[in-house]
Structures are given as structure tokens and as C-alpha cells.
């Protein structure tokens, strides 16, 4: 349906949006005269377009995109003229029997000679005086020449002539312009009787169109990607289709066997052109338009183009579905592998064209695969879509995307009670009033242009494709389908559990009772093989075939699902048994020991001291899981008894190295890789029989109190009141300066670790230096001299001059050294601040 005519009536033009008639301030009445139409044209010139045209008493109401409404009245009612589903023109919903135009985009013949009328705005081709876009739009005769006054005239493509229709008293009517986004409004001036016209656009004005490429989420200007379109040619003349919908195909007619999508940027980007009346086609440089756009959709992606989640519209970018223009054949238009341009026309028949950078590569199809016969089950009394049944065939599903065209019809021997129909979406359906088998013939044209519809087609050689034009058979077995629920069962995994679980006796009895004893042996059962839990153990024959039913559970599966057993009791009855099954593990319980966990849900590490008498020789930081979980013995016992496979630990790392290790449920810190905030996760694993690998069925994270809290220490002055001396002056050249004596690093108990370890707390026979004591806790200290030539520390850790320093004579300035004392904590992001001291040996000490 390419255009429609709308005259005065009491119904609304199909597809237009209704607006609230009560918005009085937006509604204006325009007289049916030249001045009135000029006022309407001014609205169009301001950039507005029509969103609705509907009839009102004595005229039309026109709604623009801004919501403003205008009524054009002449006082007389008329009729609605539109194209019906069968392609004929309908007047007041009555079929005229007159076919409407069918060829999209073809230029119509010149309209017949009529009386000279007032030249209006651009309009469709018709009687002389209605200048506008070419076409074969219906019109009402005015009594001139062969056109009788007040009768509708329709163009007949078959005879290439205008055909007279029924009488009409309409004085105002609108015709949708063929292939253009506009109406032409026809109005007889109520004063002069002269027919006036004006163009009413039905979409925003396209200013430009540009082919673009979208690949991997990126948009690139400068043309489209190459689109491969497959086509075939008809082998001979033939007709194909159902009843009144039969279509004629001519030898060498071209058939497009697939469609593809190209992308374009259409300006302006504000309006949405998806539902507009624009017709876009592809034209080569010779002005040949063999490809057309059958669908315009806004391009949507999950992520914005050119940037790195719900699909959203990409502004101004459209997906254009390309197909071959109808009616082409090898004699008049063989598609060429060449560059094309996007073309369209605006409301006034002005052409808009892109660059010639749209790439189409046609490819001829020479061979094609026939459809194979298939069988499927359907439920009695339900309307089933045949496409869905074909795709769900239990033998070989029919892939109808591999054929050019197809339709269904009942076989000649189809039983009573089976009916084919068509749903609202135009899909063929089937239904049956009782359980029985029906054969449906799938008539189709292969992608290389051969029809298989059971008809004799002269000129087509079927010898290489089975010897006949027989259609494919879809056998539909209608069954009384019942659904029965079984009692729920639970499966609890353990280490030694097998994958086949016995179905309860009560459920087996329910299954057998529903099938009935008489049908047990002859019934057949199927399961859903892909399910994680499915029935198994079905016997081969006999009344006991369901006695050993089991549930086969996928290895390490956990969850709840409905397990399905489909039993064909006989050819016309099916029972679907559904049983809820929950698969779980015997879950370990982590119960936290009271008093061991802080309010922040942390655990303290235990400082374990190894001593010689009362003196510390070494320490370790550790924690046993059994001390922080009261249920730990039950969890480890589960491994011993075979409920679980193992307990593993995911221990924090410092870089690539773990901060500690676990042995027999005890975590021990490695001070070389410790860090302030440490944690580990305890995983309990179960690997049921036949499982490829264990599954972690439960875990508990253990966070430890920071080492900064656990290993508190103080670094600073020995006398808080005095502070740390930072400057010293030597009084003799042999002076020993105690630069470290007023600094101390004490452990968490207030005992000295450095510069001299407390001999009553630490075993200095093992920890021979203060640095050894610091290392127990991950501490260290560095003392650096700015001058190591003239200064050194003696055995008592006091600063003095070296021999070279003492040998210096006649200095003109003091000899100064800087001492930097830097404490460090390896596991902490922060350490105590460094202390910087200066020692001065005055020049007087170096006199000759």
C-alpha cells in the first residue's frame, strides 16, 4: 500500500495520533477558500508537519507536530477511501473491487486532460491544474472530458487507464502522495467553486543523508561497509501463493534471497524518521534504482558509539534494511557490483541524495537446499503458530530462513477438526478440536528460484531435485496434554554421593497411576537432556519400566529446578510430570567464639614468645582456627567423615608473596611479608562423585586486627621533658659524642629494644644486637653519616673523628657532620619520623 485517499467522513485516517479536542486555545477554524489555505501553508513554511488528519462534520481537522489543530470546513460530508488488506480500494469500508497501485516508487502515467484550474501548491499528478508529484492518485471528477462530475476515478495498472468509481459528494478530500512524506489537500472554494490544493508534509524535512560504517562500536564517515546481497532468478513463469494471494513470477525475475542492513546518518538529528513516510532507495550514477530500503530503524547499541549498558538510540544514526526492488528481471536490471547513493524525496518531490559511497555486492545463488519433512507435537484446542511448530520439530527443525518464500496448506487427507488460520501478526496458525494427526504441506520457493508447491510448472526441471515439485511435509500430532506435579525432593551432596539419586516411591506410584496400568508397557518417556537435574533409569519395556526411576544430577550442581518427565501415553495423549528438586550440600556452620571477635568483626593474632627462662629468644604471630570458631572440630570432622573433601585457605598476599602460611588449622605470619591489615578466607570444599573438580560450598573470611595495634611501640626521646638533642659541639679533638644516647625504641611492654636491648627482657646471647631484637617485630633502623671519611662510630656507638679527621690542620671553617637516624616498620605504610642531628668540631681544634 503506497498511498491512500482520505475524504470527509466520520472515521479517522488509520495510523494517525489522536489529540485532545478540548484544547480550545490550540484549535483554529480555517475557511475553505484560498485565504484559508494560504494560512495553512504558512504553518508548513514555518517548519511544521502534519501528525494527524481526521474528518469532522463538514470538513477536516489537521493536527501539526506542535499540537496546534486547524479545521477546514465546507459544510458537506464525504467518504473515506483507503486501501484494504487485499490491495483494493475501499470506500466506507466496502470493497470497490478496484485494485490500488502496488509498485513502490514507480512513476505514474500522466493524468488525463481536465479543465484549466487555479494552480495551487505542488500536488500529485491528476487532472490538469493540480501540479505536483507524479503518481496515480485517485481523484473526484469535475465533469470535464471523460471524467463524470462527482465520481471517484482510480488508475488501473493492468489497462493503463483511469477507471470510474462510485458517486461522491465530497468537496474536501486529502490524498496521500505516492512515495512522498506528504498529503495533498483538495478543497473546493465554497465561494467560487474552484478546486484549491496545498501540500501538507507528514514528516520533518530531511536536509541530508550520509552513508556511514559501524564496526566494533565505532562509527566512521565516508561510506558504508560492503553489503553482500544474494539473488536468484526464476527458472520459468509460475504462480505461487495461497488462494487470492497468488503472485505471478516471470522467467528471469530476480529474487532477493536475503536482506541486509546499512547505516546512515540522517539530518536533522532531532526528529525521529523511523515511522516517517520517506521512501529511501539506492541509485547508481546512471539513475537506476534497483535496491530499495524496506525498513528504517534508529540504530541502538548497549554502549555509545566511539566510546567504551541497556541499548540506547544513537542520535541521527539509522539502520536501513536493503532489499531488491520488486519486478526486476535479468532482461531489464541485473544488479551490479558498484557504488550507490542513498536517495529520497521530500514532501514536494525534491530529491535528496548522498555521495556514491554505498557499497553493494550482489551474488547469484545457483544451488539451494530443499526443506526436509519434519514432525512435531501440539496441544489439542490451542492455536499454534505454524512457524513455531516448524522450528520446534522433534526430528529435524525446519529452517524457513533458508527459503525465498513459503506458505502452509493442509494436505488433502487432513482429518476433520483441523483448521488453518491467520493471527493478528499475519502468521499462519493451526488448531485441532481433538487428538489426531494432521499433515501440513509447506510450500516454498528455494533460494535459487525453484517452487515446491505440488503444482506442475512447465519449463522447470525437477530431475536434479528429487523429480517433483512436492512440498515439504510437517506432521503435527495433536495430543491431549496434561501437566501433573510431583512431590518435591531434596538432594544433599556429600563427598561420596553418587550422581544418580533414587526417586521416591510415592512419586513413582503417582507417575504409574497417571499413566494407568494398561498403558505402562506401551508408553514412551523422554527427558530434557540439557537440564542440570534430569530423570534417568527409565526401563526399556514392560510394566516395570518406571520402577527404577532416578534423578541424575550434574556434578557439583547446587540449586532448585523443576525436573521434567514427558510421557507419551499413546498417540494422542501426553502427560508432562514436573517435580521440584533442590540440590544442596550439608553446609558447614562457622560459629564465632565469644570474646575472640571485636566489634569490627576482627580477630587478634596471638604473639607467641619463645623464651629462655624469662628472656625472649624469638616470637611468632599466629592464630588457630579452633580458637576463633567453636564449631571448628565439626567442620574438620566433616572432612574426616567424608562429608567434605577438603579445607583450603586463601591467604592475603603482599605483592606476590603470601603474608603467612597455614598448617593443621593454624595460621602463622611471615614477618618478611606481613602487612598492617591481613586476612584469610577459609573455604570448605566438596567434590561429589564424578565431579571434575571440587566446589567451594562455604567460606568464612577472617580479618585480623592491624599489626599497628597489636605491636604498638614508641620511638623518641628517653626524657620527654628534655627532648632530643639535635646539635652537638666537640670540646676536644678526641671527643666521643653520644648522638644516640637520648633516643630509644621501646616495645609494646615499654622495654628497650634499641639502641641497646633490655637484657632482662631479651636473650642477648641469641639476639646479639639491638637490630636482632627489632627484626623480631619487623622493625629496623638505619644510622647514616653525611661524612664517612672524617667521622665514624666506635664500639660504644659514639661518634668520633677518624684518624684522617684528626690529622686535619689549619681549617678555615668548622668541620660538621650530619647524622640521620631513620626507623622503619616493614609491614606498615608509615614509620616513625627520622631524626637528624649535627655534630660540629670547631676550627680551633685543628690549629697547627
PDB file of N, CA and C in Angstrom, residues 131-221:
ATOM      1  N   UNK A 131      -0.879  20.661 -10.187  1.00  0.00           N
ATOM      2  CA  UNK A 131       0.547  20.424 -10.344  1.00  0.00           C
ATOM      3  C   UNK A 131       1.136  19.844  -9.064  1.00  0.00           C
ATOM      4  N   UNK A 132       1.938  18.807  -9.186  1.00  0.00           N
ATOM      5  CA  UNK A 132       2.543  18.205  -8.006  1.00  0.00           C
ATOM      6  C   UNK A 132       3.318  16.962  -8.372  1.00  0.00           C
ATOM      7  N   UNK A 133       3.616  16.133  -7.395  1.00  0.00           N
ATOM      8  CA  UNK A 133       4.410  14.944  -7.652  1.00  0.00           C
ATOM      9  C   UNK A 133       3.695  13.977  -8.578  1.00  0.00           C
ATOM     10  N   UNK A 134       4.483  13.275  -9.403  1.00  0.00           N
ATOM     11  CA  UNK A 134       3.900  12.319 -10.337  1.00  0.00           C
ATOM     12  C   UNK A 134       3.309  11.158  -9.563  1.00  0.00           C
ATOM     13  N   UNK A 135       2.220  10.586 -10.085  1.00  0.00           N
ATOM     14  CA  UNK A 135       1.627   9.440  -9.439  1.00  0.00           C
ATOM     15  C   UNK A 135       0.285   9.129 -10.028  1.00  0.00           C
ATOM     16  N   UNK A 136      -0.391   8.129  -9.462  1.00  0.00           N
ATOM     17  CA  UNK A 136      -1.699   7.720  -9.969  1.00  0.00           C
ATOM     18  C   UNK A 136      -2.684   7.776  -8.823  1.00  0.00           C
ATOM     19  N   UNK A 137      -2.774   8.928  -8.210  1.00  0.00           N
ATOM     20  CA  UNK A 137      -3.634   9.105  -7.049  1.00  0.00           C
ATOM     21  C   UNK A 137      -5.092   9.189  -7.487  1.00  0.00           C
ATOM     22  N   UNK A 138      -6.005   8.644  -6.694  1.00  0.00           N
ATOM     23  CA  UNK A 138      -7.428   8.757  -7.027  1.00  0.00           C
ATOM     24  C   UNK A 138      -7.893  10.212  -6.919  1.00  0.00           C
ATOM     25  N   UNK A 139      -8.908  10.537  -7.697  1.00  0.00           N
ATOM     26  CA  UNK A 139      -9.447  11.904  -7.635  1.00  0.00           C
ATOM     27  C   UNK A 139     -10.923  11.858  -7.965  1.00  0.00           C
ATOM     28  N   UNK A 140     -11.614  12.964  -7.684  1.00  0.00           N
ATOM     29  CA  UNK A 140     -13.043  13.083  -7.971  1.00  0.00           C
ATOM     30  C   UNK A 140     -13.205  13.899  -9.250  1.00  0.00           C
ATOM     31  N   UNK A 141     -13.936  13.328 -10.213  1.00  0.00           N
ATOM     32  CA  UNK A 141     -14.124  14.001 -11.490  1.00  0.00           C
ATOM     33  C   UNK A 141     -14.897  15.299 -11.360  1.00  0.00           C
ATOM     34  N   UNK A 142     -14.592  16.201 -12.322  1.00  0.00           N
ATOM     35  CA  UNK A 142     -15.255  17.510 -12.259  1.00  0.00           C
ATOM     36  C   UNK A 142     -16.153  17.757 -13.459  1.00  0.00           C
ATOM     37  N   UNK A 143     -16.468  16.673 -14.221  1.00  0.00           N
ATOM     38  CA  UNK A 143     -17.370  16.831 -15.367  1.00  0.00           C
ATOM     39  C   UNK A 143     -16.674  17.209 -16.645  1.00  0.00           C
ATOM     40  N   UNK A 144     -15.368  17.323 -16.648  1.00  0.00           N
ATOM     41  CA  UNK A 144     -14.627  17.697 -17.841  1.00  0.00           C
ATOM     42  C   UNK A 144     -14.224  16.451 -18.616  1.00  0.00           C
ATOM     43  N   UNK A 145     -14.408  16.474 -19.928  1.00  0.00           N
ATOM     44  CA  UNK A 145     -13.978  15.372 -20.773  1.00  0.00           C
ATOM     45  C   UNK A 145     -14.672  14.073 -20.389  1.00  0.00           C
ATOM     46  N   UNK A 146     -13.873  13.035 -20.255  1.00  0.00           N
ATOM     47  CA  UNK A 146     -14.429  11.717 -19.941  1.00  0.00           C
ATOM     48  C   UNK A 146     -14.704  11.522 -18.450  1.00  0.00           C
ATOM     49  N   UNK A 147     -14.361  12.501 -17.633  1.00  0.00           N
ATOM     50  CA  UNK A 147     -14.475  12.323 -16.197  1.00  0.00           C
ATOM     51  C   UNK A 147     -15.779  12.951 -15.703  1.00  0.00           C
ATOM     52  N   UNK A 148     -16.712  12.064 -15.370  1.00  0.00           N
ATOM     53  CA  UNK A 148     -18.033  12.496 -14.949  1.00  0.00           C
ATOM     54  C   UNK A 148     -17.953  13.181 -13.596  1.00  0.00           C
ATOM     55  N   UNK A 149     -18.738  14.231 -13.450  1.00  0.00           N
ATOM     56  CA  UNK A 149     -18.673  15.052 -12.244  1.00  0.00           C
ATOM     57  C   UNK A 149     -19.086  14.251 -11.018  1.00  0.00           C
ATOM     58  N   UNK A 150     -18.275  14.450  -9.921  1.00  0.00           N
ATOM     59  CA  UNK A 150     -18.556  13.903  -8.598  1.00  0.00           C
ATOM     60  C   UNK A 150     -18.471  12.377  -8.539  1.00  0.00           C
ATOM     61  N   UNK A 151     -17.670  11.788  -9.419  1.00  0.00           N
ATOM     62  CA  UNK A 151     -17.398  10.353  -9.338  1.00  0.00           C
ATOM     63  C   UNK A 151     -15.903  10.134  -9.081  1.00  0.00           C
ATOM     64  N   UNK A 152     -15.615   9.128  -8.235  1.00  0.00           N
ATOM     65  CA  UNK A 152     -14.209   8.772  -7.992  1.00  0.00           C
ATOM     66  C   UNK A 152     -13.622   8.092  -9.220  1.00  0.00           C
ATOM     67  N   UNK A 153     -12.317   8.367  -9.464  1.00  0.00           N
ATOM     68  CA  UNK A 153     -11.585   7.697 -10.540  1.00  0.00           C
ATOM     69  C   UNK A 153     -10.302   7.093  -9.958  1.00  0.00           C
ATOM     70  N   UNK A 154     -10.073   5.819 -10.334  1.00  0.00           N
ATOM     71  CA  UNK A 154      -8.915   5.062  -9.867  1.00  0.00           C
ATOM     72  C   UNK A 154      -8.110   4.590 -11.066  1.00  0.00           C
ATOM     73  N   UNK A 155      -6.793   4.616 -10.913  1.00  0.00           N
ATOM     74  CA  UNK A 155      -5.951   4.205 -12.032  1.00  0.00           C
ATOM     75  C   UNK A 155      -5.757   2.699 -12.017  1.00  0.00           C
ATOM     76  N   UNK A 156      -5.934   2.070 -13.202  1.00  0.00           N
ATOM     77  CA  UNK A 156      -5.770   0.622 -13.359  1.00  0.00           C
ATOM     78  C   UNK A 156      -4.448   0.350 -14.078  1.00  0.00           C
ATOM     79  N   UNK A 157      -3.481  -0.234 -13.349  1.00  0.00           N
ATOM     80  CA  UNK A 157      -2.180  -0.510 -13.951  1.00  0.00           C
ATOM     81  C   UNK A 157      -2.278  -1.494 -15.109  1.00  0.00           C
ATOM     82  N   UNK A 158      -3.191  -2.470 -14.985  1.00  0.00           N
ATOM     83  CA  UNK A 158      -3.269  -3.519 -15.995  1.00  0.00           C
ATOM     84  C   UNK A 158      -3.653  -2.959 -17.363  1.00  0.00           C
ATOM     85  N   UNK A 159      -4.616  -2.004 -17.384  1.00  0.00           N
ATOM     86  CA  UNK A 159      -5.072  -1.439 -18.657  1.00  0.00           C
ATOM     87  C   UNK A 159      -4.439  -0.087 -18.960  1.00  0.00           C
ATOM     88  N   UNK A 160      -3.693   0.447 -17.985  1.00  0.00           N
ATOM     89  CA  UNK A 160      -3.070   1.748 -18.129  1.00  0.00           C
ATOM     90  C   UNK A 160      -4.123   2.827 -18.394  1.00  0.00           C
ATOM     91  N   UNK A 161      -5.280   2.705 -17.699  1.00  0.00           N
ATOM     92  CA  UNK A 161      -6.365   3.660 -17.888  1.00  0.00           C
ATOM     93  C   UNK A 161      -6.980   4.016 -16.535  1.00  0.00           C
ATOM     94  N   UNK A 162      -7.698   5.169 -16.548  1.00  0.00           N
ATOM     95  CA  UNK A 162      -8.453   5.564 -15.362  1.00  0.00           C
ATOM     96  C   UNK A 162      -9.795   4.861 -15.380  1.00  0.00           C
ATOM     97  N   UNK A 163     -10.237   4.368 -14.216  1.00  0.00           N
ATOM     98  CA  UNK A 163     -11.481   3.607 -14.093  1.00  0.00           C
ATOM     99  C   UNK A 163     -12.440   4.382 -13.196  1.00  0.00           C
ATOM    100  N   UNK A 164     -13.674   4.474 -13.651  1.00  0.00           N
ATOM    101  CA  UNK A 164     -14.688   5.218 -12.916  1.00  0.00           C
ATOM    102  C   UNK A 164     -15.146   4.416 -11.705  1.00  0.00           C
ATOM    103  N   UNK A 165     -15.301   5.128 -10.564  1.00  0.00           N
ATOM    104  CA  UNK A 165     -15.808   4.502  -9.353  1.00  0.00           C
ATOM    105  C   UNK A 165     -17.187   5.003  -9.017  1.00  0.00           C
ATOM    106  N   UNK A 166     -17.511   4.990  -7.730  1.00  0.00           N
ATOM    107  CA  UNK A 166     -18.843   5.382  -7.279  1.00  0.00           C
ATOM    108  C   UNK A 166     -18.966   6.901  -7.142  1.00  0.00           C
ATOM    109  N   UNK A 167     -20.217   7.327  -6.987  1.00  0.00           N
ATOM    110  CA  UNK A 167     -20.527   8.748  -6.845  1.00  0.00           C
ATOM    111  C   UNK A 167     -20.012   9.261  -5.488  1.00  0.00           C
ATOM    112  N   UNK A 168     -19.572  10.513  -5.420  1.00  0.00           N
ATOM    113  CA  UNK A 168     -19.129  11.132  -4.180  1.00  0.00           C
ATOM    114  C   UNK A 168     -19.568  12.579  -4.156  1.00  0.00           C
ATOM    115  N   UNK A 169     -20.070  13.001  -2.994  1.00  0.00           N
ATOM    116  CA  UNK A 169     -20.447  14.405  -2.833  1.00  0.00           C
ATOM    117  C   UNK A 169     -19.392  15.185  -2.064  1.00  0.00           C
ATOM    118  N   UNK A 170     -18.248  14.568  -1.833  1.00  0.00           N
ATOM    119  CA  UNK A 170     -17.203  15.219  -1.039  1.00  0.00           C
ATOM    120  C   UNK A 170     -16.669  16.449  -1.754  1.00  0.00           C
ATOM    121  N   UNK A 171     -16.474  17.500  -0.988  1.00  0.00           N
ATOM    122  CA  UNK A 171     -15.898  18.725  -1.540  1.00  0.00           C
ATOM    123  C   UNK A 171     -14.525  19.026  -0.944  1.00  0.00           C
ATOM    124  N   UNK A 172     -14.153  18.252   0.047  1.00  0.00           N
ATOM    125  CA  UNK A 172     -12.839  18.380   0.649  1.00  0.00           C
ATOM    126  C   UNK A 172     -12.287  16.964   0.796  1.00  0.00           C
ATOM    127  N   UNK A 173     -11.129  16.683   0.246  1.00  0.00           N
ATOM    128  CA  UNK A 173     -10.519  15.365   0.443  1.00  0.00           C
ATOM    129  C   UNK A 173      -9.008  15.496   0.382  1.00  0.00           C
ATOM    130  N   UNK A 174      -8.349  14.509   1.003  1.00  0.00           N
ATOM    131  CA  UNK A 174      -6.886  14.518   1.070  1.00  0.00           C
ATOM    132  C   UNK A 174      -6.353  13.215   0.503  1.00  0.00           C
ATOM    133  N   UNK A 175      -5.288  13.318  -0.276  1.00  0.00           N
ATOM    134  CA  UNK A 175      -4.675  12.147  -0.901  1.00  0.00           C
ATOM    135  C   UNK A 175      -3.230  12.038  -0.422  1.00  0.00           C
ATOM    136  N   UNK A 176      -2.904  10.876   0.106  1.00  0.00           N
ATOM    137  CA  UNK A 176      -1.505  10.646   0.497  1.00  0.00           C
ATOM    138  C   UNK A 176      -0.677  10.453  -0.763  1.00  0.00           C
ATOM    139  N   UNK A 177       0.362  11.261  -0.911  1.00  0.00           N
ATOM    140  CA  UNK A 177       1.151  11.245  -2.137  1.00  0.00           C
ATOM    141  C   UNK A 177       2.040  10.007  -2.211  1.00  0.00           C
ATOM    142  N   UNK A 178       1.962   9.354  -3.340  1.00  0.00           N
ATOM    143  CA  UNK A 178       2.700   8.121  -3.557  1.00  0.00           C
ATOM    144  C   UNK A 178       4.202   8.338  -3.395  1.00  0.00           C
ATOM    145  N   UNK A 179       4.806   7.582  -2.467  1.00  0.00           N
ATOM    146  CA  UNK A 179       6.251   7.622  -2.304  1.00  0.00           C
ATOM    147  C   UNK A 179       6.794   8.881  -1.671  1.00  0.00           C
ATOM    148  N   UNK A 180       5.924   9.761  -1.186  1.00  0.00           N
ATOM    149  CA  UNK A 180       6.369  11.029  -0.607  1.00  0.00           C
ATOM    150  C   UNK A 180       5.806  11.179   0.802  1.00  0.00           C
ATOM    151  N   UNK A 181       6.514  11.869   1.680  1.00  0.00           N
ATOM    152  CA  UNK A 181       6.029  12.085   3.037  1.00  0.00           C
ATOM    153  C   UNK A 181       5.082  13.271   3.110  1.00  0.00           C
ATOM    154  N   UNK A 182       3.915  13.162   2.440  1.00  0.00           N
ATOM    155  CA  UNK A 182       3.002  14.306   2.406  1.00  0.00           C
ATOM    156  C   UNK A 182       1.619  13.891   1.944  1.00  0.00           C
ATOM    157  N   UNK A 183       0.644  14.752   2.256  1.00  0.00           N
ATOM    158  CA  UNK A 183      -0.703  14.706   1.695  1.00  0.00           C
ATOM    159  C   UNK A 183      -0.850  15.894   0.743  1.00  0.00           C
ATOM    160  N   UNK A 184      -1.722  15.724  -0.236  1.00  0.00           N
ATOM    161  CA  UNK A 184      -2.208  16.886  -0.981  1.00  0.00           C
ATOM    162  C   UNK A 184      -3.662  17.107  -0.586  1.00  0.00           C
ATOM    163  N   UNK A 185      -3.940  18.288  -0.077  1.00  0.00           N
ATOM    164  CA  UNK A 185      -5.288  18.624   0.362  1.00  0.00           C
ATOM    165  C   UNK A 185      -6.029  19.294  -0.793  1.00  0.00           C
ATOM    166  N   UNK A 186      -7.196  18.729  -1.146  1.00  0.00           N
ATOM    167  CA  UNK A 186      -8.052  19.277  -2.222  1.00  0.00           C
ATOM    168  C   UNK A 186      -9.268  19.932  -1.574  1.00  0.00           C
ATOM    169  N   UNK A 187      -9.508  21.185  -1.898  1.00  0.00           N
ATOM    170  CA  UNK A 187     -10.633  21.925  -1.323  1.00  0.00           C
ATOM    171  C   UNK A 187     -11.337  22.703  -2.439  1.00  0.00           C
ATOM    172  N   UNK A 188     -12.654  22.550  -2.513  1.00  0.00           N
ATOM    173  CA  UNK A 188     -13.430  23.400  -3.424  1.00  0.00           C
ATOM    174  C   UNK A 188     -13.798  24.678  -2.691  1.00  0.00           C
ATOM    175  N   UNK A 189     -13.342  25.801  -3.254  1.00  0.00           N
ATOM    176  CA  UNK A 189     -13.642  27.099  -2.637  1.00  0.00           C
ATOM    177  C   UNK A 189     -15.166  27.257  -2.551  1.00  0.00           C
ATOM    178  N   UNK A 190     -15.671  27.448  -1.324  1.00  0.00           N
ATOM    179  CA  UNK A 190     -17.125  27.471  -1.152  1.00  0.00           C
ATOM    180  C   UNK A 190     -17.773  28.715  -1.761  1.00  0.00           C
ATOM    181  N   UNK A 191     -16.935  29.652  -2.146  1.00  0.00           N
ATOM    182  CA  UNK A 191     -17.480  30.849  -2.788  1.00  0.00           C
ATOM    183  C   UNK A 191     -17.452  30.743  -4.312  1.00  0.00           C
ATOM    184  N   UNK A 192     -16.275  30.338  -4.839  1.00  0.00           N
ATOM    185  CA  UNK A 192     -16.095  30.314  -6.295  1.00  0.00           C
ATOM    186  C   UNK A 192     -16.288  28.936  -6.900  1.00  0.00           C
ATOM    187  N   UNK A 193     -16.209  27.878  -6.089  1.00  0.00           N
ATOM    188  CA  UNK A 193     -16.313  26.522  -6.615  1.00  0.00           C
ATOM    189  C   UNK A 193     -15.028  26.019  -7.227  1.00  0.00           C
ATOM    190  N   UNK A 194     -14.001  26.849  -7.262  1.00  0.00           N
ATOM    191  CA  UNK A 194     -12.716  26.448  -7.843  1.00  0.00           C
ATOM    192  C   UNK A 194     -11.999  25.472  -6.899  1.00  0.00           C
ATOM    193  N   UNK A 195     -11.353  24.416  -7.468  1.00  0.00           N
ATOM    194  CA  UNK A 195     -10.623  23.461  -6.630  1.00  0.00           C
ATOM    195  C   UNK A 195      -9.250  24.046  -6.302  1.00  0.00           C
ATOM    196  N   UNK A 196      -8.927  24.038  -5.004  1.00  0.00           N
ATOM    197  CA  UNK A 196      -7.655  24.540  -4.498  1.00  0.00           C
ATOM    198  C   UNK A 196      -6.870  23.384  -3.899  1.00  0.00           C
ATOM    199  N   UNK A 197      -5.536  23.455  -3.943  1.00  0.00           N
ATOM    200  CA  UNK A 197      -4.709  22.390  -3.361  1.00  0.00           C
ATOM    201  C   UNK A 197      -3.567  23.003  -2.570  1.00  0.00           C
ATOM    202  N   UNK A 198      -3.100  22.206  -1.598  1.00  0.00           N
ATOM    203  CA  UNK A 198      -1.880  22.574  -0.870  1.00  0.00           C
ATOM    204  C   UNK A 198      -1.218  21.295  -0.375  1.00  0.00           C
ATOM    205  N   UNK A 199       0.092  21.349  -0.259  1.00  0.00           N
ATOM    206  CA  UNK A 199       0.876  20.199   0.214  1.00  0.00           C
ATOM    207  C   UNK A 199       1.003  20.259   1.739  1.00  0.00           C
ATOM    208  N   UNK A 200       0.752  19.132   2.402  1.00  0.00           N
ATOM    209  CA  UNK A 200       0.895  19.016   3.852  1.00  0.00           C
ATOM    210  C   UNK A 200       1.934  17.936   4.151  1.00  0.00           C
ATOM    211  N   UNK A 201       3.153  18.300   4.508  1.00  0.00           N
ATOM    212  CA  UNK A 201       4.171  17.290   4.808  1.00  0.00           C
ATOM    213  C   UNK A 201       3.790  16.489   6.056  1.00  0.00           C
ATOM    214  N   UNK A 202       4.133  15.225   6.074  1.00  0.00           N
ATOM    215  CA  UNK A 202       3.829  14.356   7.223  1.00  0.00           C
ATOM    216  C   UNK A 202       5.083  13.973   7.996  1.00  0.00           C
ATOM    217  N   UNK A 203       6.195  14.616   7.703  1.00  0.00           N
ATOM    218  CA  UNK A 203       7.433  14.341   8.432  1.00  0.00           C
ATOM    219  C   UNK A 203       8.319  15.566   8.365  1.00  0.00           C
ATOM    220  N   UNK A 204       9.295  15.610   9.281  1.00  0.00           N
ATOM    221  CA  UNK A 204      10.254  16.699   9.236  1.00  0.00           C
ATOM    222  C   UNK A 204      11.047  16.630   7.938  1.00  0.00           C
ATOM    223  N   UNK A 205      11.569  17.763   7.520  1.00  0.00           N
ATOM    224  CA  UNK A 205      12.305  17.831   6.265  1.00  0.00           C
ATOM    225  C   UNK A 205      13.716  17.278   6.440  1.00  0.00           C
ATOM    226  N   UNK A 206      14.052  16.231   5.687  1.00  0.00           N
ATOM    227  CA  UNK A 206      15.420  15.706   5.691  1.00  0.00           C
ATOM    228  C   UNK A 206      16.310  16.696   4.945  1.00  0.00           C
ATOM    229  N   UNK A 207      17.407  17.105   5.599  1.00  0.00           N
ATOM    230  CA  UNK A 207      18.318  18.039   4.949  1.00  0.00           C
ATOM    231  C   UNK A 207      19.483  17.327   4.273  1.00  0.00           C
ATOM    232  N   UNK A 208      19.886  16.184   4.831  1.00  0.00           N
ATOM    233  CA  UNK A 208      20.987  15.435   4.210  1.00  0.00           C
ATOM    234  C   UNK A 208      20.955  14.002   4.705  1.00  0.00           C
ATOM    235  N   UNK A 209      21.589  13.131   3.929  1.00  0.00           N
ATOM    236  CA  UNK A 209      21.713  11.720   4.290  1.00  0.00           C
ATOM    237  C   UNK A 209      23.106  11.268   3.881  1.00  0.00           C
ATOM    238  N   UNK A 210      23.792  10.561   4.801  1.00  0.00           N
ATOM    239  CA  UNK A 210      25.195  10.192   4.572  1.00  0.00           C
ATOM    240  C   UNK A 210      25.414   8.750   5.003  1.00  0.00           C
ATOM    241  N   UNK A 211      25.999   7.951   4.118  1.00  0.00           N
ATOM    242  CA  UNK A 211      26.348   6.577   4.459  1.00  0.00           C
ATOM    243  C   UNK A 211      27.513   6.544   5.435  1.00  0.00           C
ATOM    244  N   UNK A 212      27.401   5.701   6.498  1.00  0.00           N
ATOM    245  CA  UNK A 212      28.468   5.561   7.493  1.00  0.00           C
ATOM    246  C   UNK A 212      28.704   4.076   7.751  1.00  0.00           C
ATOM    247  N   UNK A 213      29.842   3.786   8.357  1.00  0.00           N
ATOM    248  CA  UNK A 213      30.195   2.410   8.720  1.00  0.00           C
ATOM    249  C   UNK A 213      30.253   2.301  10.231  1.00  0.00           C
ATOM    250  N   UNK A 214      29.624   1.261  10.775  1.00  0.00           N
ATOM    251  CA  UNK A 214      29.683   0.987  12.211  1.00  0.00           C
ATOM    252  C   UNK A 214      30.295  -0.391  12.406  1.00  0.00           C
ATOM    253  N   UNK A 215      31.453  -0.432  13.022  1.00  0.00           N
ATOM    254  CA  UNK A 215      32.139  -1.695  13.294  1.00  0.00           C
ATOM    255  C   UNK A 215      32.812  -1.611  14.655  1.00  0.00           C
ATOM    256  N   UNK A 216      32.611  -2.650  15.463  1.00  0.00           N
ATOM    257  CA  UNK A 216      33.233  -2.732  16.783  1.00  0.00           C
ATOM    258  C   UNK A 216      32.934  -1.496  17.633  1.00  0.00           C
ATOM    259  N   UNK A 217      31.705  -1.015  17.508  1.00  0.00           N
ATOM    260  CA  UNK A 217      31.291   0.112  18.335  1.00  0.00           C
ATOM    261  C   UNK A 217      31.799   1.465  17.876  1.00  0.00           C
ATOM    262  N   UNK A 218      32.432   1.521  16.683  1.00  0.00           N
ATOM    263  CA  UNK A 218      32.953   2.785  16.189  1.00  0.00           C
ATOM    264  C   UNK A 218      32.231   3.166  14.899  1.00  0.00           C
ATOM    265  N   UNK A 219      31.940   4.439  14.764  1.00  0.00           N
ATOM    266  CA  UNK A 219      31.268   4.942  13.574  1.00  0.00           C
ATOM    267  C   UNK A 219      32.270   5.725  12.737  1.00  0.00           C
ATOM    268  N   UNK A 220      32.280   5.435  11.423  1.00  0.00           N
ATOM    269  CA  UNK A 220      33.220   6.073  10.516  1.00  0.00           C
ATOM    270  C   UNK A 220      32.457   6.666   9.347  1.00  0.00           C
ATOM    271  N   UNK A 221      32.720   7.932   9.046  1.00  0.00           N
ATOM    272  CA  UNK A 221      32.097   8.583   7.891  1.00  0.00           C
ATOM    273  C   UNK A 221      32.832   8.176   6.624  1.00  0.00           C
TER     274      UNK A 221
END
